[in-house]
mmCIF file of C-alpha atoms in Angstrom:
data_model
loop_
_atom_site.group_PDB
_atom_site.id
_atom_site.type_symbol
_atom_site.label_atom_id
_atom_site.label_comp_id
_atom_site.label_asym_id
_atom_site.label_seq_id
_atom_site.Cartn_x
_atom_site.Cartn_y
_atom_site.Cartn_z
ATOM 1 C CA MET A 1 -20.814 -16.052 -21.784
ATOM 2 C CA GLU A 2 -22.945 -19.092 -22.575
ATOM 3 C CA ARG A 3 -21.762 -22.480 -22.318
ATOM 4 C CA GLY A 4 -22.596 -25.940 -23.469
ATOM 5 C CA GLY A 5 -23.312 -28.584 -20.728
ATOM 6 C CA ASP A 6 -19.701 -30.594 -21.994
ATOM 7 C CA VAL A 7 -18.083 -28.323 -20.635
ATOM 8 C CA PRO A 8 -15.572 -30.006 -18.388
ATOM 9 C CA LYS A 9 -15.499 -28.611 -14.752
ATOM 10 C CA ALA A 10 -11.802 -27.899 -14.694
ATOM 11 C CA SER A 11 -12.870 -25.019 -17.561
ATOM 12 C CA LYS A 12 -15.579 -23.710 -15.567
ATOM 13 C CA ARG A 13 -13.341 -23.741 -12.328
ATOM 14 C CA GLU A 14 -10.789 -21.291 -14.466
ATOM 15 C CA ASP A 15 -13.669 -19.153 -15.834
ATOM 16 C CA LEU A 16 -15.067 -18.639 -12.296
ATOM 17 C CA LEU A 17 -10.904 -17.582 -10.945
ATOM 18 C CA ALA A 18 -10.469 -15.516 -13.779
ATOM 19 C CA SER A 19 -13.783 -13.582 -12.885
ATOM 20 C CA ALA A 20 -12.683 -13.458 -9.202
ATOM 21 C CA LEU A 21 -9.651 -12.443 -10.022
ATOM 22 C CA GLU A 22 -10.876 -9.728 -12.241
ATOM 23 C CA VAL A 23 -13.712 -8.529 -9.738
ATOM 24 C CA PHE A 24 -11.189 -8.659 -6.456
ATOM 25 C CA HIS A 25 -8.934 -6.247 -8.374
ATOM 26 C CA THR A 26 -11.418 -3.698 -9.623
ATOM 27 C CA ARG A 27 -13.774 -3.668 -6.280
ATOM 28 C CA GLY A 28 -11.586 -5.265 -3.625
ATOM 29 C CA PHE A 29 -12.018 -8.270 -1.544
ATOM 30 C CA HIS A 30 -15.020 -6.504 0.625
ATOM 31 C CA GLY A 31 -16.903 -4.934 -2.224
ATOM 32 C CA THR A 32 -17.004 -8.154 -4.206
ATOM 33 C CA GLY A 33 -19.755 -10.368 -3.915
ATOM 34 C CA ILE A 34 -19.620 -14.081 -5.063
ATOM 35 C CA GLN A 35 -23.196 -13.227 -6.903
ATOM 36 C CA GLU A 36 -20.752 -11.286 -8.727
ATOM 37 C CA ILE A 37 -18.138 -13.237 -9.301
ATOM 38 C CA ALA A 38 -20.513 -16.146 -10.842
ATOM 39 C CA ASP A 39 -22.175 -13.225 -13.273
ATOM 40 C CA ALA A 40 -19.017 -12.207 -14.547
ATOM 41 C CA ALA A 41 -18.440 -16.056 -15.358
ATOM 42 C CA GLY A 42 -21.751 -16.594 -16.821
ATOM 43 C CA ALA A 43 -22.460 -19.351 -14.170
ATOM 44 C CA PRO A 44 -24.786 -19.761 -11.872
ATOM 45 C CA LYS A 45 -24.153 -19.000 -8.431
ATOM 46 C CA GLY A 46 -24.561 -22.305 -6.863
ATOM 47 C CA SER A 47 -21.754 -23.372 -9.081
ATOM 48 C CA PHE A 48 -18.976 -21.073 -7.781
ATOM 49 C CA TYR A 49 -19.361 -23.346 -4.270
ATOM 50 C CA ASN A 50 -18.722 -26.646 -6.267
ATOM 51 C CA HIS A 51 -15.061 -24.995 -6.839
ATOM 52 C CA PHE A 52 -14.293 -22.960 -3.677
ATOM 53 C CA ALA A 53 -15.555 -23.136 -0.041
ATOM 54 C CA SER A 54 -15.704 -19.452 0.593
ATOM 55 C CA LYS A 55 -14.599 -16.013 -0.886
ATOM 56 C CA GLU A 56 -11.957 -16.498 0.972
ATOM 57 C CA GLU A 57 -10.567 -19.360 -0.551
ATOM 58 C CA ALA A 58 -11.119 -17.644 -4.036
ATOM 59 C CA ALA A 59 -9.026 -15.119 -3.198
ATOM 60 C CA VAL A 60 -6.303 -17.184 -1.966
ATOM 61 C CA GLU A 61 -6.662 -18.691 -5.343
ATOM 62 C CA ALA A 62 -6.934 -15.265 -7.436
ATOM 63 C CA LEU A 63 -3.540 -14.158 -5.715
ATOM 64 C CA ARG A 64 -2.025 -16.706 -6.591
ATOM 65 C CA ARG A 65 -3.131 -16.670 -10.272
ATOM 66 C CA TYR A 66 -2.414 -12.877 -10.416
ATOM 67 C CA GLY A 67 1.247 -13.702 -9.212
ATOM 68 C CA ALA A 68 1.631 -15.633 -11.788
ATOM 69 C CA GLY A 69 1.173 -13.167 -13.967
ATOM 70 C CA ARG A 70 3.643 -10.658 -12.766
ATOM 71 C CA ARG A 71 6.119 -11.840 -15.116
ATOM 72 C CA PHE A 72 8.733 -12.857 -13.093
ATOM 73 C CA ASP A 73 10.304 -14.601 -16.417
ATOM 74 C CA ILE A 74 11.550 -11.467 -17.102
ATOM 75 C CA LEU A 75 13.619 -11.578 -13.826
ATOM 76 C CA GLY A 76 15.197 -14.820 -14.642
ATOM 77 C CA ASP A 77 15.997 -13.761 -18.510
ATOM 78 C CA THR A 78 19.603 -14.650 -18.574
ATOM 79 C CA SER A 79 20.076 -13.477 -21.774
ATOM 80 C CA LEU A 80 19.978 -9.963 -20.775
ATOM 81 C CA PRO A 81 21.976 -8.163 -18.133
ATOM 82 C CA PRO A 82 20.447 -8.600 -14.556
ATOM 83 C CA LEU A 83 19.830 -4.696 -13.865
ATOM 84 C CA ASP A 84 18.055 -4.481 -17.368
ATOM 85 C CA ARG A 85 16.013 -7.389 -16.250
ATOM 86 C CA ILE A 86 14.743 -5.572 -12.808
ATOM 87 C CA ARG A 87 14.140 -2.886 -15.037
ATOM 88 C CA ARG A 88 11.902 -4.155 -17.641
ATOM 89 C CA HIS A 89 9.751 -6.425 -15.175
ATOM 90 C CA PHE A 90 8.902 -2.637 -13.344
ATOM 91 C CA GLU A 91 8.317 -1.399 -16.666
ATOM 92 C CA PHE A 92 6.219 -4.194 -17.508
ATOM 93 C CA LEU A 93 3.903 -3.625 -14.020
ATOM 94 C CA ARG A 94 3.844 0.156 -14.597
ATOM 95 C CA ASP A 95 2.332 -0.044 -18.216
ATOM 96 C CA GLU A 96 0.102 -2.593 -17.315
ATOM 97 C CA ASN A 97 -0.759 0.149 -14.737
ATOM 98 C CA VAL A 98 -0.924 3.172 -16.892
ATOM 99 C CA GLU A 99 -3.112 1.133 -19.138
ATOM 100 C CA ARG A 100 -5.488 1.084 -16.767
ATOM 101 C CA GLY A 101 -5.898 4.373 -15.882
ATOM 102 C CA PHE A 102 -3.750 4.338 -12.938
ATOM 103 C CA THR A 103 -6.140 2.382 -11.095
ATOM 104 C CA ARG A 104 -6.619 -1.135 -9.054
ATOM 105 C CA GLY A 105 -3.015 -1.126 -7.809
ATOM 106 C CA CYS A 106 -1.347 -4.452 -7.034
ATOM 107 C CA LEU A 107 -3.469 -7.178 -5.520
ATOM 108 C CA VAL A 108 -0.934 -7.941 -3.442
ATOM 109 C CA GLY A 109 -0.915 -4.662 -1.617
ATOM 110 C CA ASN A 110 -4.991 -4.090 -2.288
ATOM 111 C CA PHE A 111 -5.224 -7.324 -0.113
ATOM 112 C CA ALA A 112 -2.533 -6.617 2.809
ATOM 113 C CA THR A 113 -4.464 -3.004 3.605
ATOM 114 C CA GLY A 114 -7.667 -4.378 2.812
ATOM 115 C CA VAL A 115 -8.191 -7.647 4.648
ATOM 116 C CA ALA A 116 -4.823 -9.402 5.871
ATOM 117 C CA ASP A 117 -5.524 -8.099 9.216
ATOM 118 C CA HIS A 118 -8.343 -10.463 9.323
ATOM 119 C CA SER A 119 -7.932 -13.269 7.501
ATOM 120 C CA GLU A 120 -5.053 -15.652 8.274
ATOM 121 C CA ALA A 121 -5.239 -17.539 4.891
ATOM 122 C CA ILE A 122 -5.404 -14.272 2.980
ATOM 123 C CA ARG A 123 -2.335 -12.691 5.340
ATOM 124 C CA ALA A 124 -0.284 -16.173 4.531
ATOM 125 C CA ALA A 125 -1.053 -15.576 0.567
ATOM 126 C CA VAL A 126 0.081 -12.112 0.597
ATOM 127 C CA LEU A 127 3.511 -13.231 2.653
ATOM 128 C CA GLU A 128 3.876 -15.728 0.160
ATOM 129 C CA GLY A 129 3.295 -13.482 -2.738
ATOM 130 C CA LEU A 130 5.960 -11.120 -1.148
ATOM 131 C CA ARG A 131 8.512 -13.397 -0.800
ATOM 132 C CA THR A 132 8.225 -15.123 -4.324
ATOM 133 C CA TRP A 133 8.685 -12.063 -5.568
ATOM 134 C CA SER A 134 11.227 -10.482 -3.861
ATOM 135 C CA GLU A 135 13.410 -13.600 -4.061
ATOM 136 C CA ALA A 136 13.097 -13.287 -7.805
ATOM 137 C CA ILE A 137 14.769 -9.789 -7.255
ATOM 138 C CA ALA A 138 17.163 -10.619 -5.140
ATOM 139 C CA ALA A 139 18.406 -13.617 -6.995
ATOM 140 C CA ALA A 140 18.954 -10.918 -9.986
ATOM 141 C CA LEU A 141 20.688 -8.476 -7.631
ATOM 142 C CA ALA A 142 22.891 -11.270 -6.434
ATOM 143 C CA GLU A 143 24.280 -11.452 -10.255
ATOM 144 C CA ALA A 144 24.346 -7.652 -10.608
ATOM 145 C CA ARG A 145 26.326 -7.770 -7.329
ATOM 146 C CA ARG A 146 28.823 -10.556 -9.003
ATOM 147 C CA ASP A 147 29.265 -8.626 -11.878
ATOM 148 C CA GLY A 148 29.785 -5.416 -10.511
ATOM 149 C CA SER A 149 27.445 -3.748 -12.006
ATOM 150 C CA VAL A 150 25.648 -2.434 -8.370
ATOM 151 C CA ARG A 151 27.150 -0.287 -5.805
ATOM 152 C CA PRO A 152 29.480 -2.605 -3.515
ATOM 153 C CA GLY A 153 28.040 -3.869 -0.434
ATOM 154 C CA LEU A 154 24.298 -3.699 -1.399
ATOM 155 C CA ASP A 155 22.459 -6.875 0.217
ATOM 156 C CA PRO A 156 20.329 -8.580 -2.264
ATOM 157 C CA ASP A 157 17.545 -9.782 0.189
ATOM 158 C CA GLU A 158 17.283 -6.093 1.492
ATOM 159 C CA THR A 159 17.370 -4.211 -1.687
ATOM 160 C CA ALA A 160 14.951 -6.381 -3.203
ATOM 161 C CA ARG A 161 12.176 -6.364 -0.130
ATOM 162 C CA PHE A 162 12.885 -2.424 -0.036
ATOM 163 C CA LEU A 163 12.694 -1.968 -3.866
ATOM 164 C CA LEU A 164 9.365 -4.062 -3.954
ATOM 165 C CA ASN A 165 7.872 -2.127 -0.830
ATOM 166 C CA ALA A 166 9.083 1.116 -2.753
ATOM 167 C CA TRP A 167 7.286 -0.465 -5.773
ATOM 168 C CA GLU A 168 3.809 -0.394 -3.623
ATOM 169 C CA GLY A 169 4.219 2.388 -2.531
ATOM 170 C CA THR A 170 4.521 4.137 -5.765
ATOM 171 C CA LEU A 171 1.403 2.280 -6.642
ATOM 172 C CA ILE A 172 -0.262 3.983 -4.163
ATOM 173 C CA GLU A 173 0.804 7.597 -5.302
ATOM 174 C CA ALA A 174 0.106 6.919 -8.879
ATOM 175 C CA ARG A 175 -3.449 5.813 -7.664
ATOM 176 C CA ALA A 176 -3.978 8.879 -5.772
ATOM 177 C CA GLY A 177 -2.458 11.249 -8.250
ATOM 178 C CA ARG A 178 -3.681 9.404 -11.667
ATOM 179 C CA SER A 179 -0.077 10.330 -12.903
ATOM 180 C CA GLN A 180 2.851 8.830 -14.029
ATOM 181 C CA ALA A 181 4.950 11.048 -11.619
ATOM 182 C CA ALA A 182 5.543 8.285 -8.908
ATOM 183 C CA PHE A 183 6.750 5.799 -11.712
ATOM 184 C CA ASP A 184 9.150 8.523 -13.071
ATOM 185 C CA THR A 185 10.683 8.878 -9.478
ATOM 186 C CA PHE A 186 10.363 5.458 -8.757
ATOM 187 C CA PHE A 187 12.928 4.515 -11.486
ATOM 188 C CA THR A 188 15.138 7.677 -10.797
ATOM 189 C CA MET A 189 15.772 6.748 -7.295
ATOM 190 C CA ALA A 190 15.664 2.799 -7.880
ATOM 191 C CA PHE A 191 18.345 3.039 -10.661
ATOM 192 C CA ASP A 192 20.701 6.160 -10.288
ATOM 193 C CA VAL A 193 20.425 6.200 -6.688
ATOM 194 C CA VAL A 194 19.892 3.038 -4.230
ATOM 195 C CA LEU A 195 21.443 0.481 -6.613
ATOM 196 C CA ARG A 196 24.546 2.994 -8.181
ATOM 197 C CA MET B 1 -20.831 6.296 26.751
ATOM 198 C CA GLU B 2 -23.737 8.327 28.174
ATOM 199 C CA ARG B 3 -23.839 12.043 27.769
ATOM 200 C CA GLY B 4 -25.943 15.005 29.099
ATOM 201 C CA GLY B 5 -28.359 16.767 26.985
ATOM 202 C CA ASP B 6 -26.232 20.032 27.489
ATOM 203 C CA VAL B 7 -23.143 18.624 25.939
ATOM 204 C CA PRO B 8 -22.513 21.263 22.500
ATOM 205 C CA LYS B 9 -23.031 19.864 19.280
ATOM 206 C CA ALA B 10 -19.329 20.671 18.348
ATOM 207 C CA SER B 11 -17.994 18.188 21.074
ATOM 208 C CA LYS B 12 -20.315 15.289 19.707
ATOM 209 C CA ARG B 13 -19.193 16.126 16.336
ATOM 210 C CA GLU B 14 -14.960 15.557 17.646
ATOM 211 C CA ASP B 15 -16.428 12.356 19.420
ATOM 212 C CA LEU B 16 -18.218 11.199 16.096
ATOM 213 C CA LEU B 17 -15.245 11.797 14.313
ATOM 214 C CA ALA B 18 -12.463 10.101 16.905
ATOM 215 C CA SER B 19 -14.893 7.044 16.246
ATOM 216 C CA ALA B 20 -15.109 7.070 12.733
ATOM 217 C CA LEU B 21 -11.225 7.303 12.529
ATOM 218 C CA GLU B 22 -10.485 4.303 14.791
ATOM 219 C CA VAL B 23 -13.475 1.958 13.065
ATOM 220 C CA PHE B 24 -12.265 2.644 9.501
ATOM 221 C CA HIS B 25 -8.432 2.608 10.610
ATOM 222 C CA THR B 26 -9.489 -0.890 12.141
ATOM 223 C CA ARG B 27 -11.976 -2.272 9.544
ATOM 224 C CA GLY B 28 -11.272 -0.165 6.586
ATOM 225 C CA PHE B 29 -14.033 1.869 4.360
ATOM 226 C CA HIS B 30 -16.136 -0.701 3.497
ATOM 227 C CA GLY B 31 -16.236 -2.894 6.182
ATOM 228 C CA THR B 32 -17.652 0.090 8.626
ATOM 229 C CA GLY B 33 -21.071 1.140 8.744
ATOM 230 C CA ILE B 34 -22.505 4.377 10.127
ATOM 231 C CA GLN B 35 -24.053 2.418 12.982
ATOM 232 C CA GLU B 36 -20.684 1.495 13.926
ATOM 233 C CA ILE B 37 -19.255 4.831 14.030
ATOM 234 C CA ALA B 38 -22.139 5.665 16.467
ATOM 235 C CA ASP B 39 -22.176 3.053 18.653
ATOM 236 C CA ALA B 40 -18.442 3.631 19.256
ATOM 237 C CA ALA B 41 -19.129 7.068 19.960
ATOM 238 C CA GLY B 42 -22.333 6.363 22.217
ATOM 239 C CA ALA B 43 -24.243 8.357 20.039
ATOM 240 C CA PRO B 44 -27.684 7.479 18.086
ATOM 241 C CA LYS B 45 -27.330 6.787 14.289
ATOM 242 C CA GLY B 46 -29.288 9.975 13.438
ATOM 243 C CA SER B 47 -26.992 12.122 14.974
ATOM 244 C CA PHE B 48 -24.445 11.127 12.467
ATOM 245 C CA TYR B 49 -26.218 12.630 10.255
ATOM 246 C CA ASN B 50 -26.544 15.904 11.790
ATOM 247 C CA HIS B 51 -22.473 16.474 11.771
ATOM 248 C CA PHE B 52 -21.602 14.631 8.362
ATOM 249 C CA ALA B 53 -23.936 14.195 4.730
ATOM 250 C CA SER B 54 -22.346 10.655 4.140
ATOM 251 C CA LYS B 55 -19.834 8.044 5.249
ATOM 252 C CA GLU B 56 -17.536 9.302 2.364
ATOM 253 C CA GLU B 57 -17.537 12.937 4.109
ATOM 254 C CA ALA B 58 -16.493 11.380 7.788
ATOM 255 C CA ALA B 59 -13.813 9.713 5.665
ATOM 256 C CA VAL B 60 -12.214 12.333 4.406
ATOM 257 C CA GLU B 61 -12.700 13.962 7.642
ATOM 258 C CA ALA B 62 -11.230 11.560 9.554
ATOM 259 C CA LEU B 63 -8.302 11.347 7.076
ATOM 260 C CA ARG B 64 -7.106 14.785 8.232
ATOM 261 C CA ARG B 65 -7.649 14.143 11.618
ATOM 262 C CA TYR B 66 -4.979 11.010 11.109
ATOM 263 C CA GLY B 67 -2.371 13.454 9.567
ATOM 264 C CA ALA B 68 -2.820 15.784 12.124
ATOM 265 C CA GLY B 69 -1.459 13.164 14.139
ATOM 266 C CA ARG B 70 1.443 11.718 12.098
ATOM 267 C CA ARG B 71 3.943 14.272 14.444
ATOM 268 C CA PHE B 72 4.784 16.237 11.478
ATOM 269 C CA ASP B 73 6.101 18.619 14.025
ATOM 270 C CA ILE B 74 9.577 16.453 14.616
ATOM 271 C CA LEU B 75 10.186 17.127 11.266
ATOM 272 C CA GLY B 76 10.165 20.897 11.493
ATOM 273 C CA ASP B 77 12.076 20.792 14.958
ATOM 274 C CA THR B 78 15.003 22.751 14.125
ATOM 275 C CA SER B 79 16.756 21.696 17.388
ATOM 276 C CA LEU B 80 17.697 18.663 15.518
ATOM 277 C CA PRO B 81 19.938 17.947 12.819
ATOM 278 C CA PRO B 82 17.515 17.168 9.975
ATOM 279 C CA LEU B 83 18.155 13.392 9.420
ATOM 280 C CA ASP B 84 17.536 13.124 12.935
ATOM 281 C CA ARG B 85 14.265 14.625 12.943
ATOM 282 C CA ILE B 86 13.389 12.085 9.377
ATOM 283 C CA ARG B 87 14.744 9.259 11.380
ATOM 284 C CA ARG B 88 12.864 10.056 14.828
ATOM 285 C CA HIS B 89 10.024 11.047 12.336
ATOM 286 C CA PHE B 90 9.593 7.033 11.106
ATOM 287 C CA GLU B 91 10.546 6.078 14.177
ATOM 288 C CA PHE B 92 7.423 7.276 15.721
ATOM 289 C CA LEU B 93 5.474 5.940 13.006
ATOM 290 C CA ARG B 94 6.879 2.258 13.444
ATOM 291 C CA ASP B 95 7.024 2.443 17.207
ATOM 292 C CA GLU B 96 2.746 2.663 16.902
ATOM 293 C CA ASN B 97 2.569 -0.056 14.458
ATOM 294 C CA VAL B 98 4.815 -2.445 16.446
ATOM 295 C CA GLU B 99 2.381 -1.556 19.231
ATOM 296 C CA ARG B 100 -0.497 -2.396 17.102
ATOM 297 C CA GLY B 101 0.704 -5.760 16.677
ATOM 298 C CA PHE B 102 2.014 -4.681 12.967
ATOM 299 C CA THR B 103 -2.109 -4.646 11.948
ATOM 300 C CA ARG B 104 -3.967 -1.089 10.309
ATOM 301 C CA GLY B 105 -1.358 -0.015 8.222
ATOM 302 C CA CYS B 106 -1.701 3.428 7.469
ATOM 303 C CA LEU B 107 -4.746 4.880 7.176
ATOM 304 C CA VAL B 108 -3.464 7.046 4.091
ATOM 305 C CA GLY B 109 -2.787 4.072 2.444
ATOM 306 C CA ASN B 110 -5.793 1.926 3.022
ATOM 307 C CA PHE B 111 -8.132 4.437 1.742
ATOM 308 C CA ALA B 112 -5.478 4.677 -1.128
ATOM 309 C CA THR B 113 -5.636 1.327 -1.944
ATOM 310 C CA GLY B 114 -9.408 0.575 -0.842
ATOM 311 C CA VAL B 115 -11.475 3.154 -2.009
ATOM 312 C CA ALA B 116 -9.859 5.916 -4.347
ATOM 313 C CA ASP B 117 -10.710 4.269 -7.090
ATOM 314 C CA HIS B 118 -14.575 4.817 -6.245
ATOM 315 C CA SER B 119 -14.541 8.574 -4.510
ATOM 316 C CA GLU B 120 -13.199 11.429 -5.921
ATOM 317 C CA ALA B 121 -13.457 12.928 -2.621
ATOM 318 C CA ILE B 122 -11.492 10.285 -1.049
ATOM 319 C CA ARG B 123 -8.942 10.188 -4.000
ATOM 320 C CA ALA B 124 -8.244 13.822 -3.375
ATOM 321 C CA ALA B 125 -7.734 14.038 0.230
ATOM 322 C CA VAL B 126 -5.188 10.772 0.038
ATOM 323 C CA LEU B 127 -3.450 13.021 -2.259
ATOM 324 C CA GLU B 128 -3.393 15.904 -0.401
ATOM 325 C CA GLY B 129 -2.326 13.691 2.559
ATOM 326 C CA LEU B 130 0.747 12.483 0.560
ATOM 327 C CA ARG B 131 1.499 15.863 -0.223
ATOM 328 C CA THR B 132 1.559 17.381 3.041
ATOM 329 C CA TRP B 133 3.756 14.713 4.086
ATOM 330 C CA SER B 134 6.103 14.392 1.547
ATOM 331 C CA GLU B 135 6.571 18.373 1.533
ATOM 332 C CA ALA B 136 7.514 17.903 5.075
ATOM 333 C CA ILE B 137 10.021 15.426 5.132
ATOM 334 C CA ALA B 138 11.564 17.374 1.503
ATOM 335 C CA ALA B 139 11.757 20.510 3.479
ATOM 336 C CA ALA B 140 13.928 18.605 5.755
ATOM 337 C CA LEU B 141 16.140 16.651 3.434
ATOM 338 C CA ALA B 142 16.326 20.600 1.571
ATOM 339 C CA GLU B 143 18.408 21.330 4.835
ATOM 340 C CA ALA B 144 19.996 18.279 5.030
ATOM 341 C CA ARG B 145 21.396 18.991 1.659
ATOM 342 C CA ARG B 146 22.451 22.437 2.337
ATOM 343 C CA ASP B 147 24.123 20.989 5.706
ATOM 344 C CA GLY B 148 26.073 18.685 3.538
ATOM 345 C CA SER B 149 24.852 15.452 5.561
ATOM 346 C CA VAL B 150 23.115 13.671 2.605
ATOM 347 C CA ARG B 151 24.742 12.727 -0.916
ATOM 348 C CA PRO B 152 25.069 15.447 -3.528
ATOM 349 C CA GLY B 153 22.409 15.878 -6.112
ATOM 350 C CA LEU B 154 19.771 14.250 -3.981
ATOM 351 C CA ASP B 155 16.267 16.120 -4.947
ATOM 352 C CA PRO B 156 14.601 16.696 -2.025
ATOM 353 C CA ASP B 157 10.867 16.169 -3.470
ATOM 354 C CA GLU B 158 11.919 13.092 -5.539
ATOM 355 C CA THR B 159 13.490 11.688 -2.513
ATOM 356 C CA ALA B 160 10.868 12.294 0.100
ATOM 357 C CA ARG B 161 8.357 10.668 -2.426
ATOM 358 C CA PHE B 162 10.265 7.868 -2.926
ATOM 359 C CA LEU B 163 11.122 7.722 0.884
ATOM 360 C CA LEU B 164 7.819 8.253 1.737
ATOM 361 C CA ASN B 165 5.936 5.365 -1.161
ATOM 362 C CA ALA B 166 8.642 2.977 0.633
ATOM 363 C CA TRP B 167 7.280 3.432 3.779
ATOM 364 C CA GLU B 168 3.907 2.963 2.764
ATOM 365 C CA GLY B 169 5.353 -0.459 1.366
ATOM 366 C CA THR B 170 6.761 -1.368 4.395
ATOM 367 C CA LEU B 171 3.729 -1.133 6.449
ATOM 368 C CA ILE B 172 2.512 -3.758 3.605
ATOM 369 C CA GLU B 173 4.899 -5.975 4.212
ATOM 370 C CA ALA B 174 5.406 -5.893 8.285
ATOM 371 C CA ARG B 175 1.635 -6.527 8.205
ATOM 372 C CA ALA B 176 1.888 -9.410 5.844
ATOM 373 C CA GLY B 177 4.463 -10.630 7.950
ATOM 374 C CA ARG B 178 3.689 -9.593 11.498
ATOM 375 C CA SER B 179 7.403 -9.348 12.029
ATOM 376 C CA GLN B 180 10.070 -5.637 12.508
ATOM 377 C CA ALA B 181 11.841 -7.075 9.659
ATOM 378 C CA ALA B 182 10.464 -4.657 7.055
ATOM 379 C CA PHE B 183 11.201 -1.778 9.581
ATOM 380 C CA ASP B 184 14.498 -2.762 9.858
ATOM 381 C CA THR B 185 15.230 -3.069 6.044
ATOM 382 C CA PHE B 186 13.405 0.603 5.503
ATOM 383 C CA PHE B 187 15.881 2.240 7.967
ATOM 384 C CA THR B 188 18.822 0.507 6.851
ATOM 385 C CA MET B 189 18.180 1.171 3.362
ATOM 386 C CA ALA B 190 16.755 4.940 3.498
ATOM 387 C CA PHE B 191 19.549 5.922 5.930
ATOM 388 C CA ASP B 192 22.584 3.989 4.842
ATOM 389 C CA VAL B 193 22.107 3.466 0.893
ATOM 390 C CA VAL B 194 19.735 6.208 -0.482
ATOM 391 C CA LEU B 195 20.612 9.244 1.634
ATOM 392 C CA ARG B 196 24.597 8.619 1.719
#
């Protein structure tokens, strides 16, 4: 990708960040080099360091960008019943994964398993990502509890974190099996067993 | 670790495999070098290639060794009621993780997220590991269904895979949060909601 000299710096940073997200998601933190991120953005390697202090800093920013693409807006769309929103949210994530041939998994889970033990900054960003996500699910579950569409007594926060964790593991099974079976099981167990 | 020349080769292979498991679990597949595995076994680097064709082959063998240490025997101990066995199995895994300060996670999940997309041999070994594990849980759940200690209609295979996936995600949350909270939620949700 060639660019003229008149492109503002903010745009170059966005290009680098989009490339970083793509390469981190495809190859993992340890499999990613700064040269590859720069190449994918059509930028010289030195340009990376004009925008990020380190690969770790780019990973934290890439994770935030990834989170912003998780369609949490579906969970807050009050024109739909809360359980429909939760289902559509996970269907969106499933469809995305199926399109990618069951590869890549979730960047939050990948960074948790691959690098959180060795980077406090990335561990904190993973934790923040999980919290933002589970809180959005918990808010919809709290509505479902009020309108009586889930079984009585379910704790929205615990249930949301459990479902989110089950989802992360579901991606692991789907990735290992290159198969939809894990998703089918998730939807049956989550909506017909956990929530009913 | 120094060794005399009279140590049989099988023992050296076991040393290398134990070291490989330790280093892969601590540093991940991509963070592990053959030199480190050899160093941890007190062996020269060349010795590694007397026993393993590649790092990938050592990883597959390390994963099998890891699986053999997961205490599936608890799940088959018919002197205990089946749900007690499932609980004790996960308590064993939880206690192991707490002792390690919530680091390392599960090698099956780590390899799934870190390297399964890029190695067919490791992807197959991860899938085999998940299957062996979920089948052992499913066998205990089938007993529990027969003796009426779980809610009627639960499918043992689906339920086992869902609980296993939830466990893998629970390790992700525990690792990111360096906290027991994810485990507490897993036990409450699994035993008081999913199975009842």
